[in-house]
Coordinates of C-alpha atoms in Angstrom, one line a residue:
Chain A
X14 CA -14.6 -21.1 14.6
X15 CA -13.4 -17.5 13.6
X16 CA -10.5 -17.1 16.1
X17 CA -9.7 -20.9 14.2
X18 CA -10.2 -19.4 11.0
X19 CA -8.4 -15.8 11.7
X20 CA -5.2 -17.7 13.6
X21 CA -2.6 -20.3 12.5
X22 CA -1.9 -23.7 14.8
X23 CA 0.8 -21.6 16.6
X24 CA -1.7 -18.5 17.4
X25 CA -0.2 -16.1 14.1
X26 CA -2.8 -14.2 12.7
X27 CA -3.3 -15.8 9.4
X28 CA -6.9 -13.7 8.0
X29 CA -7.9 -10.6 9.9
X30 CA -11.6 -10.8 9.4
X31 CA -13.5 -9.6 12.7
X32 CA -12.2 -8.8 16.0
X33 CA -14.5 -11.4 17.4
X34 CA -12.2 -14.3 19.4
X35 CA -9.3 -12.6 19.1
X36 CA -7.8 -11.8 22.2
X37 CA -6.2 -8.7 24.5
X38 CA -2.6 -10.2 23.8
X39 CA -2.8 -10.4 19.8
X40 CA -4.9 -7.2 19.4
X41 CA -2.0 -5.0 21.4
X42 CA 0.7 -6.9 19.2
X43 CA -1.2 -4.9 16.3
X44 CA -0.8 -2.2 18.1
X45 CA 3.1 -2.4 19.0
X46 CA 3.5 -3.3 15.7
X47 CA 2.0 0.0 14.2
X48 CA 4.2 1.8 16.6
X49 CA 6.8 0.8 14.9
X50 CA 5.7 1.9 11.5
X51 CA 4.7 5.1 12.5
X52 CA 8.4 7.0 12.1
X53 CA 8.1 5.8 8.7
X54 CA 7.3 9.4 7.2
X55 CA 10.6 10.4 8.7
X56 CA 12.2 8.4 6.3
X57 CA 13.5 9.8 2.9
X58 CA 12.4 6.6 1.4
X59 CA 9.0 5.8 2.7
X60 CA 9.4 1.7 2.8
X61 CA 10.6 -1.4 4.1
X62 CA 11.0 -4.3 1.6
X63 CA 9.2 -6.5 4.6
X64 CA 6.7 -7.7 1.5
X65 CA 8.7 -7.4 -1.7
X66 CA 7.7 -9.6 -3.7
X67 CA 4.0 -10.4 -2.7
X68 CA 1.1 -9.4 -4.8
X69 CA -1.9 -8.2 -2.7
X70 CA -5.0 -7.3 -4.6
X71 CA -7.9 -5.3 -3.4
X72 CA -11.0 -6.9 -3.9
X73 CA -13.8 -4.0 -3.6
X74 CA -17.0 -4.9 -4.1
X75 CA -18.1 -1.7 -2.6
X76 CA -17.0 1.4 -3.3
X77 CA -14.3 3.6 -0.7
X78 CA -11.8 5.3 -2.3
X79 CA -10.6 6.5 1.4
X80 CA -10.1 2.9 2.4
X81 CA -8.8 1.5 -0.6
X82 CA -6.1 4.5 -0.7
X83 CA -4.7 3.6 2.5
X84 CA -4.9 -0.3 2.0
X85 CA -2.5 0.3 -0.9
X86 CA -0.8 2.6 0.4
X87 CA 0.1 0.4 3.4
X88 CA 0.7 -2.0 0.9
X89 CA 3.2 0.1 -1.5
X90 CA 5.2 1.2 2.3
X91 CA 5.8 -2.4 2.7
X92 CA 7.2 -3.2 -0.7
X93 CA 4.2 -4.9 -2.1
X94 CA 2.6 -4.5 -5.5
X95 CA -0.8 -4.1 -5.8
X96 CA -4.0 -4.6 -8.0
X97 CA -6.9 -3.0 -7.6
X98 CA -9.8 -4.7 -9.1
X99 CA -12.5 -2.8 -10.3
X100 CA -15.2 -4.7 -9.8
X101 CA -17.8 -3.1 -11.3
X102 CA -16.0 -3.2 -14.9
X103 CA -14.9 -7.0 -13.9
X104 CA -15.8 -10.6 -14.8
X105 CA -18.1 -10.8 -11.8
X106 CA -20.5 -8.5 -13.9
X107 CA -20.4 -10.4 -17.0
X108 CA -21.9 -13.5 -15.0
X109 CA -18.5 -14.7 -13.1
X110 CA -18.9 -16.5 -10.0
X111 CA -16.9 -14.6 -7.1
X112 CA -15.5 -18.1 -6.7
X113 CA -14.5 -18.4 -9.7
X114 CA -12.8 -14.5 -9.6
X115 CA -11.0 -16.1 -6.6
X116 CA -9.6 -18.8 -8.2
X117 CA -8.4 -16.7 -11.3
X118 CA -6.4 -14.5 -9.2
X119 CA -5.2 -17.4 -7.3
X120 CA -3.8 -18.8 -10.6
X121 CA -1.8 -15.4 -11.1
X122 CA 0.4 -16.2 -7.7
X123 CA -1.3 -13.3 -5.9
X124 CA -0.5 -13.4 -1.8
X125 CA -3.3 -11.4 -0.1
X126 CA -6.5 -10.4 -0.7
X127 CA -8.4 -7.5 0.6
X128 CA -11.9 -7.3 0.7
X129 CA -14.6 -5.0 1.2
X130 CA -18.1 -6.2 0.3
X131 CA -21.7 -4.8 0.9
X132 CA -23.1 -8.6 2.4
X133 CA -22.2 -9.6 5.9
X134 CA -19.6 -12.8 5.8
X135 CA -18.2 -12.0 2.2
X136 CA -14.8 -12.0 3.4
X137 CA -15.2 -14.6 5.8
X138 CA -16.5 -16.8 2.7
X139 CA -13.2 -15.9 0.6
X140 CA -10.9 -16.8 3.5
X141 CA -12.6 -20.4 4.1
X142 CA -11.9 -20.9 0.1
X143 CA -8.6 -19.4 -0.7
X144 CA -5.2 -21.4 -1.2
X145 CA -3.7 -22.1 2.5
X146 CA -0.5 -19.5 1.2
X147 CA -3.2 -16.8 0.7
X148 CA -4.2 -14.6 3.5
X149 CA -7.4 -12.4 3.3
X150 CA -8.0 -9.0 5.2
X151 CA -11.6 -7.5 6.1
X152 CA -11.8 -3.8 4.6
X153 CA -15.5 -4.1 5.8
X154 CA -18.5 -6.5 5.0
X155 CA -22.3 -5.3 5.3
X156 CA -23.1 -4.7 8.6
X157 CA -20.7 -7.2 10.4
X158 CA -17.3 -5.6 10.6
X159 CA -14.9 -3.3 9.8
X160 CA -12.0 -4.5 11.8
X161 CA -9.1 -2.4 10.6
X162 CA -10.7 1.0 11.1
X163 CA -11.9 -0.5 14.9
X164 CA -7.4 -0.8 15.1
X165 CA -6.8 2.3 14.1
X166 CA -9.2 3.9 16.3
X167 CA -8.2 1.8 19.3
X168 CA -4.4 2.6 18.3
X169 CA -5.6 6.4 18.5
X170 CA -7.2 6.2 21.8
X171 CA -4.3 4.4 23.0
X172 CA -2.1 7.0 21.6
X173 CA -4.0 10.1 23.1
X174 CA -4.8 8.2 26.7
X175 CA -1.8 5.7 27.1
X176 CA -4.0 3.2 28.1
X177 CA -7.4 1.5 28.2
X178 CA -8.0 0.3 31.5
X179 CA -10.1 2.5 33.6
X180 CA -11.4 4.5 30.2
X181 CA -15.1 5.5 29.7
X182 CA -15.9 5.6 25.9
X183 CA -19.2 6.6 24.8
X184 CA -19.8 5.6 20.9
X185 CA -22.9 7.9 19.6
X186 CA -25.2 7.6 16.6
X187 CA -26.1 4.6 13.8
X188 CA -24.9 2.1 15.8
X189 CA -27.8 -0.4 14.4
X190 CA -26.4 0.0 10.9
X191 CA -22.1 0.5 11.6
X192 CA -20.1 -2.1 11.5
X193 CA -17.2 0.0 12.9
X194 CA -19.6 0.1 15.9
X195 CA -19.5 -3.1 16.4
X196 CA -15.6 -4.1 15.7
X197 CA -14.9 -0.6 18.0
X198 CA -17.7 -2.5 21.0
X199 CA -15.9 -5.8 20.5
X200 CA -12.3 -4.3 20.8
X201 CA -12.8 -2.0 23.4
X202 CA -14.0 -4.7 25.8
X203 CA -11.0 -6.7 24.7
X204 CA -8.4 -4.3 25.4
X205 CA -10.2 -3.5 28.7
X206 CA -11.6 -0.4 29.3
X207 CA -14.0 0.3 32.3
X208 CA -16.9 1.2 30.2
X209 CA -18.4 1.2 27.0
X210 CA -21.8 3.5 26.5
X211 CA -23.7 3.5 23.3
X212 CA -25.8 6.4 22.9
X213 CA -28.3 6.4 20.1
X214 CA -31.9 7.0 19.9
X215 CA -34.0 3.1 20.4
X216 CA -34.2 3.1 16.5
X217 CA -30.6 2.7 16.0
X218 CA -29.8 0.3 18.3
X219 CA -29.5 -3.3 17.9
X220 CA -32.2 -5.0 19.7
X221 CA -29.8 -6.9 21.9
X222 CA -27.1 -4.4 21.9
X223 CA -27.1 -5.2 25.9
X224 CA -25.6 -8.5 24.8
X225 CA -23.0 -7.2 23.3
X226 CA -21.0 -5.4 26.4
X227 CA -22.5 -2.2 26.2
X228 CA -24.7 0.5 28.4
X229 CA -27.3 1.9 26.1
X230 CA -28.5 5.3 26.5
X231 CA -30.8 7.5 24.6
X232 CA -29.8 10.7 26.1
X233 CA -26.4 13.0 25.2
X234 CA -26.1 15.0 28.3
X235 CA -26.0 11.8 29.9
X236 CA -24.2 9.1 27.9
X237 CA -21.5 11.8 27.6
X238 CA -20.8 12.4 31.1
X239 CA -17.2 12.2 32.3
X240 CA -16.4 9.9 29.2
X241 CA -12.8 10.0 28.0
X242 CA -13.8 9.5 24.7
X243 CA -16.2 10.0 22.0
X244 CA -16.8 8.2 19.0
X245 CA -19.2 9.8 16.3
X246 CA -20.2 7.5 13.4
X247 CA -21.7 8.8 10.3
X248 CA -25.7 8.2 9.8
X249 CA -25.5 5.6 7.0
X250 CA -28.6 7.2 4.9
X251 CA -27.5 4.9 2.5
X252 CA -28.5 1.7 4.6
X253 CA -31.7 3.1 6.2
X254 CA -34.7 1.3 4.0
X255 CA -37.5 3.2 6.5
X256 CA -37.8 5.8 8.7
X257 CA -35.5 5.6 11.5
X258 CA -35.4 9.5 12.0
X259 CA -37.7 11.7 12.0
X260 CA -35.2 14.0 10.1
X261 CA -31.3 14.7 10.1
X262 CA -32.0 18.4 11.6
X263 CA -34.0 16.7 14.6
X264 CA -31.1 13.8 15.3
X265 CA -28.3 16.6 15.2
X266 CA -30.3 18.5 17.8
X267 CA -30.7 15.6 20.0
X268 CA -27.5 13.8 19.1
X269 CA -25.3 15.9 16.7
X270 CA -22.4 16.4 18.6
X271 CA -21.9 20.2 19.9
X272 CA -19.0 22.5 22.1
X273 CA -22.0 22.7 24.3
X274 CA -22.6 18.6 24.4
X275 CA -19.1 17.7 24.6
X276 CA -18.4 19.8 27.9
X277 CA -20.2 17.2 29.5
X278 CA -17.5 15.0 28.6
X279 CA -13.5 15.3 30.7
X280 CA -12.0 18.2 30.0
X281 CA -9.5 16.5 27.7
X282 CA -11.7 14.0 26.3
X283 CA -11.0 13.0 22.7
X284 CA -13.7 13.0 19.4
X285 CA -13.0 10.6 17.0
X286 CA -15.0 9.6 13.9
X287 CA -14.7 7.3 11.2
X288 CA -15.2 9.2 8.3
X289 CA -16.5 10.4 6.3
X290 CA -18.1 13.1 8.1
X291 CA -21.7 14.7 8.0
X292 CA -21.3 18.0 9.3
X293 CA -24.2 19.2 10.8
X294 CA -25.7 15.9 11.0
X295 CA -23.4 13.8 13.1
X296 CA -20.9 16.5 14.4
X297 CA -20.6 20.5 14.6
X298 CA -17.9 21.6 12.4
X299 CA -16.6 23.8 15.0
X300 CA -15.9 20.2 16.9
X301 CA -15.1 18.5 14.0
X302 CA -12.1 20.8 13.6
X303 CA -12.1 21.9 17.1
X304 CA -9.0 21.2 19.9
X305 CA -10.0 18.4 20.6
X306 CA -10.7 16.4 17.7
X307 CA -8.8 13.7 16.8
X308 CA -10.2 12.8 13.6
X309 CA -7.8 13.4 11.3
X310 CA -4.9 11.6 13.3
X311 CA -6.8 8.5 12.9
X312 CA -6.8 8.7 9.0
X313 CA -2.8 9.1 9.3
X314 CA -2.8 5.8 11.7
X315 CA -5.1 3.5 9.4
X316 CA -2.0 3.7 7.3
X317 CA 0.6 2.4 9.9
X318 CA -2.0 -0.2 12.0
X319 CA -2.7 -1.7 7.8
X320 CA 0.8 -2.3 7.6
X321 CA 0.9 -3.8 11.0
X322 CA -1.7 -6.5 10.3
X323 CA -0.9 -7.2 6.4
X324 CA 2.9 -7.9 7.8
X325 CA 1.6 -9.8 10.4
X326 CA -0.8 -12.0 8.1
X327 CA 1.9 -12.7 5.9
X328 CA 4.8 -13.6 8.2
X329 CA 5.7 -17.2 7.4
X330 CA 4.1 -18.4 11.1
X331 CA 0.7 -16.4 9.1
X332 CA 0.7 -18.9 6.8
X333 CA -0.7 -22.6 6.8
Chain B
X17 CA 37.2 -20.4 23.4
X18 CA 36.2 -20.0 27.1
X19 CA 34.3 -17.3 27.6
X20 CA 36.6 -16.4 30.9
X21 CA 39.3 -15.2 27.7
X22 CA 36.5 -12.4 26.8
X23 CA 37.3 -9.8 29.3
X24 CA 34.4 -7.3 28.1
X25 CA 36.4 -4.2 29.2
X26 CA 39.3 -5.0 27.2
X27 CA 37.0 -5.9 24.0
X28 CA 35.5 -2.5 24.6
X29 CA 38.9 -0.7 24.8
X30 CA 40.2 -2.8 21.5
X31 CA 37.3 -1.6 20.0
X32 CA 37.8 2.1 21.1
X33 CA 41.3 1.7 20.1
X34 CA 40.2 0.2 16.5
X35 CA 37.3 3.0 15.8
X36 CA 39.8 6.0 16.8
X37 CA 42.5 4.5 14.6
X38 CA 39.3 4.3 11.5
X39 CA 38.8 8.1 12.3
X40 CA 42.0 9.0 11.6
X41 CA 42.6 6.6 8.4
X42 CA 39.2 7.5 7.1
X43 CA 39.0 10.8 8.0
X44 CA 36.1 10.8 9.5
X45 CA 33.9 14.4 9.9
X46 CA 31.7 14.5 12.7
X47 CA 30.8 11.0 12.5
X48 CA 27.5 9.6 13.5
X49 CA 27.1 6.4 15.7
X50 CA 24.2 4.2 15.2
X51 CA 23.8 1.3 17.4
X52 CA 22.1 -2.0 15.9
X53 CA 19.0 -2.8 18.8
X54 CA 19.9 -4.2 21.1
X55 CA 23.3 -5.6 21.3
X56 CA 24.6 -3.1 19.7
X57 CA 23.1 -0.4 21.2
X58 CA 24.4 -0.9 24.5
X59 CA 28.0 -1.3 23.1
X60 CA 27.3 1.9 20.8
X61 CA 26.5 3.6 24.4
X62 CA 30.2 2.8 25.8
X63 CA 31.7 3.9 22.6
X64 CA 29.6 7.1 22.5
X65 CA 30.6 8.2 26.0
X66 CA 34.3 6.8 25.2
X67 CA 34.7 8.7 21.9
X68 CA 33.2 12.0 23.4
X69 CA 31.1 13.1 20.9
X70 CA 28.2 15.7 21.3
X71 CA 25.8 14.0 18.8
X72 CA 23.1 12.0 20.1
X73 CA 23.3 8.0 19.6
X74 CA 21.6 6.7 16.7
X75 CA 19.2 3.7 17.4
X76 CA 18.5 1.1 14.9
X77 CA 16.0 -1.9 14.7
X78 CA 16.9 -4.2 11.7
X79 CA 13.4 -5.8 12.0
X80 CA 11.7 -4.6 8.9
X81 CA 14.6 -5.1 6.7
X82 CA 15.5 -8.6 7.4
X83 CA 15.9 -11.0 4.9
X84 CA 14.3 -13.8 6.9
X85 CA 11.3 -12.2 7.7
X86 CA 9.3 -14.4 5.9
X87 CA 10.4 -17.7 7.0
X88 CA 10.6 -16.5 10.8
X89 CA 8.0 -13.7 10.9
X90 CA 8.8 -10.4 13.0
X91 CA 9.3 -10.1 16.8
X92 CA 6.1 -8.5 17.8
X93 CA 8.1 -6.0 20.1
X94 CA 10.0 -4.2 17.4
X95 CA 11.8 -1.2 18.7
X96 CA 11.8 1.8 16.3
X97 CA 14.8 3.1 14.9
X98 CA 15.8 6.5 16.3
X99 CA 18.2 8.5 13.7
X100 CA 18.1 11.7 12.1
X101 CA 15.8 11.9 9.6
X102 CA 18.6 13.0 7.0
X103 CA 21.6 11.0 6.4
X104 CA 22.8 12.5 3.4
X105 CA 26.5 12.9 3.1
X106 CA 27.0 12.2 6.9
X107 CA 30.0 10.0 8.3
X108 CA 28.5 6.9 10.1
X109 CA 30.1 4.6 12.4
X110 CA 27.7 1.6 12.4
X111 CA 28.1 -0.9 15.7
X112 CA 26.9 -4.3 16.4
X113 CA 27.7 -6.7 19.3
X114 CA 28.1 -9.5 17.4
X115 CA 29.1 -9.9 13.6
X116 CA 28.6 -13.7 11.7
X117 CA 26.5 -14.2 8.8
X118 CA 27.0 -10.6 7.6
X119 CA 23.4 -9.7 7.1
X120 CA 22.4 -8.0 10.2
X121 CA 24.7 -5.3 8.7
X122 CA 23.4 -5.8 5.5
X123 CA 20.2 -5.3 6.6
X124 CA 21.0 -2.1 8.7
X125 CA 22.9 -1.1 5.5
X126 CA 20.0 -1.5 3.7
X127 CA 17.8 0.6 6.0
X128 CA 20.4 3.4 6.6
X129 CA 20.5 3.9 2.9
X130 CA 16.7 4.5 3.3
X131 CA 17.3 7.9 5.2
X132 CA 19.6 9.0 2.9
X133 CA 23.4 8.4 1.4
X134 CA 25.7 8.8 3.6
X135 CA 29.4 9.8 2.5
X136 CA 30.9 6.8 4.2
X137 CA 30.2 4.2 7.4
X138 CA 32.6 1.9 9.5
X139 CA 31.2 -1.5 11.0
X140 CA 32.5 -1.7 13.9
X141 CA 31.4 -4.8 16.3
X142 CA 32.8 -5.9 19.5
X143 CA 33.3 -9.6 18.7
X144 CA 33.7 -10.7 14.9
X145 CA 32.8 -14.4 14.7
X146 CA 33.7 -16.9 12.1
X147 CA 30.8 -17.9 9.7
X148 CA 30.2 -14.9 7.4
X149 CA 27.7 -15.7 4.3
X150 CA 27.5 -12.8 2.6
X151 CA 30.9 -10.6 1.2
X152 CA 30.6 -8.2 4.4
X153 CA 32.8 -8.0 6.9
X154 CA 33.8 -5.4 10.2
X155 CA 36.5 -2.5 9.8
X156 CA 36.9 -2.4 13.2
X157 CA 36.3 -5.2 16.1
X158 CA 37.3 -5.7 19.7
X159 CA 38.1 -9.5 19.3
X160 CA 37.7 -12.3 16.5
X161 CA 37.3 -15.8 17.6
X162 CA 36.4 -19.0 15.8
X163 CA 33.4 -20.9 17.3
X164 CA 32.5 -24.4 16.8
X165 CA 29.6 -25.6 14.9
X166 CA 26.3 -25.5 17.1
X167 CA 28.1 -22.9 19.3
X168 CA 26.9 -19.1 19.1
X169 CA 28.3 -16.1 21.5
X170 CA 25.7 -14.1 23.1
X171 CA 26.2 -10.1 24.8
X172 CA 24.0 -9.8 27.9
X173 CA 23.2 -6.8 29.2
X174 CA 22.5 -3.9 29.5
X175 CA 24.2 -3.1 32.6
X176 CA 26.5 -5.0 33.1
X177 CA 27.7 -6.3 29.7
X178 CA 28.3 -10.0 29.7
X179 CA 29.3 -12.8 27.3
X180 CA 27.7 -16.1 26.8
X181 CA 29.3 -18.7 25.0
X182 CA 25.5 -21.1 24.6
X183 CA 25.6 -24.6 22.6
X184 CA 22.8 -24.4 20.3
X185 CA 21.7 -27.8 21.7
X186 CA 20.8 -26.3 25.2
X187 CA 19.1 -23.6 23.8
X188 CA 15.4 -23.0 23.4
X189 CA 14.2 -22.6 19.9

């Protein structure tokens, strides 16, 4: 139903919603395709008219500035104009449906829509009810997915290790509350690498997180063994409604990621994270800026893998 | 035309012959060659070791700049362009393998102008075929020939170049 949803008849991505159903061929076309966009800083004039002319709006019902800035600045690259909707000032708070939001913006010719929303499904919601020339684009819902950042991290891996078969990636922390956790699981296994390992203490793991493709372990020293990569995700404090730590001090001393911790890992094993960071909670700083952080380099590729997938999404074949 | 009449190594020395001659006339300073992927970039090779000169080929891939992206969508392979990042003021010698509608080169036009001015360029191509749409057209070519409708010449290559004369009929979408 969502690879039905996400793809036209002849297999173009149409919505990017979740990376759930889509397969290892379309998900390393994303990939190529950012490739391409990456020179782009080289240029003196940093666009290509690819969508001149298209309106995309971005729909945040939750706030990111970080994500929202590099939606529209994948947008503005490509030659699109865009509107950012502040939602909190809009119609939706003076009693407007989000349907009927939709349908207002539909009636002003706009081409894409970009959504970030704090309930799981809002975007897939928006995309069963838009106009068939519309296409829609997941900038995260609730706890489901985040399937842009999960690209741009699988773009940096692929960057750093050339390629994913025969990769151990170990993905530490909230992974019971991250929906990047779960778009990064669900990609990883698509693209093929030889192992993911989810290392979290039992309160932050989804109770069937088995289910999902992964090894769970509750211990650093040995979830970070020989791994090629490690993913840190932020604790989200925000989203914790009872006590799932005892306190941030004691999680960063039994999985903050340390120099010490991380020589468990390869010796040129990469450490990525999301953003925004906790220092000291998640991740040492002297990691967090250390050789072999990475972390940075993935906020400069969410720019080129956007482009990637709004070009993609609104390539004629994208379109119904 | 059959396609036995396109000898490619005499296309390729008309087309050395032409470029030399735009030099001259143009005046040319240290010009720059940028070969439009992929045609074009294997007949920018043979002019680039033909013409001597010191400064590495430009690549370029038209893809983002096309003006039918939206009705055929982009190749999912695009090759990146591979030029200098300035282009201000330089002397370019743009070459294709195949010129018709016009607006490949006005597409790689179009993305040339987005590293930076240059002084001047010559479009050169080594086979300029009836059918131009747009007011563009080569300074330089190896050969031009009139095709029928439903006909459309093809370079294979890289190594070695070929020509391919295909009815559109027999073709696969």
């Amino acid at each position: 139903m969502t690879r039905h949803l996400q793809l036209t008849e002849q297999g173009k991505l149409k919505h990017f919603l979740t990376i759930e159903g889509l397969d290892r061929e379309l998900l390393t076309e994303i990939l190529d395709t950012a490739e391409s966009f990456v020179g782009m800083s080289e240029h003196q004039v940093k666009k290509v008219p690819l969508l001149r002319g298209k309106t995309i709006v971005n729909l945040f019902f939750e706030n990111s500035t970080r994500t929202r800035t590099t939606f529209e600045l994948a947008a503005t690259r490509l030659s699109a104009d865009v509107l950012n909707m502040d939602i909190a000032r809009s119609a939706t708070s003076k009693g407007e449906s989000l349907l009927d939001t939709i349908r207002n913006l539909e009636a002003m010719q706009v081409d894409m829509f970009v959504v970030r929303h704090a309930l799981s499904g809002a975007a897939h919601f928006i995309a069963q009810q838009v106009a068939p020339h519309i296409s829609v684009i997941n900038a995260g819902d609730g706890q489901h997915a985040h399937p842009t950042q999960a690209m741009l991290d699988m773009f940096t891996i692929r960057q750093y290790k050339k390629q994913f078969a025969g990769l151990k990636v170990a993905i530490v922390g909230d992974i019971l509350h991250s929906r990047v956790a779960r778009s990064q699981i669900l990609a990883l296994n698509a693209l093929g690498v030889a192992e993911v390992r989810v290392i979290a203490p039992k309160t932050l793991l989804p109770a069937q997180v088995k289910t999902m493709g992964v090894t769970p372990i509750h211990d650093m020293d040995e979830g970070l063994a020989d791994v090629d990569v490690v993913i840190m995700l932020r604790l989200q404090k925000e989203r914790m409604n009872s006590a799932f730590l005892p306190s941030e001090s004691e999680f960063f001393r039994c999985f903050g990621l340390t120099e010490a911790k991380l020589q468990r890992a390869k010796s040129d094993a990469i450490v990525m994270h999301p953003g925004p960071i906790n220092r000291g909670v998640e991740i040492a700083s002297s990691v967090a800026d250390g050789s072999q952080s990475v972390i940075l380099q993935q906020v400069s590729n969410g720019v080129a893998v956007r482009m990637a997938i709004m070009s993609m999404a609104m390539q004629s074949g994208g379109t119904a | 035309m059959p396609t036995a009449s396109l000898n490619i190594d005499i296309l390729l020395d008309n087309l050395e012959l032409a470029i030399r001659q735009q030099i001259g006339e143009r005046k040319l300073h240290n010009p720059l060659l940028i070969g439009i992927h992929s045609g074009g970039a294997w007949v920018a090779r043979h002019m680039h070791l033909r013409l001597g000169i010191s400064e590495p080929l430009g690549l370029l891939d038209i893809t983002f700049y096309r003006d039918d992206f939206s009705q055929i969508g982009m190749h999912p392979k695009v090759k990146t362009s591979q030029l200098p990042p300035h282009l201000e003021g330089r002397d370019i010698i743009l070459i294709d393998d195949v010129f018709y509608s016009g607006r490949t080169s006005r597409a790689a036009l179009n993305e040339i102008f987005d590293y930076g001015r240059p002084s001047q360029v010559v479009l050169a191509v080594l086979i300029e075929r009836n059918g131009r749409q747009i007011p563009l057209q080569p300074d330089c070519r190896g050969i031009r020939i009139d095709l029928a409708e439903g006909q459309r010449i093809k370079l294979t290559g890289p190594d070695p170049l070929g020509i391919e004369i295909q009815d559109l009929a027999g073709v696969a979408a």
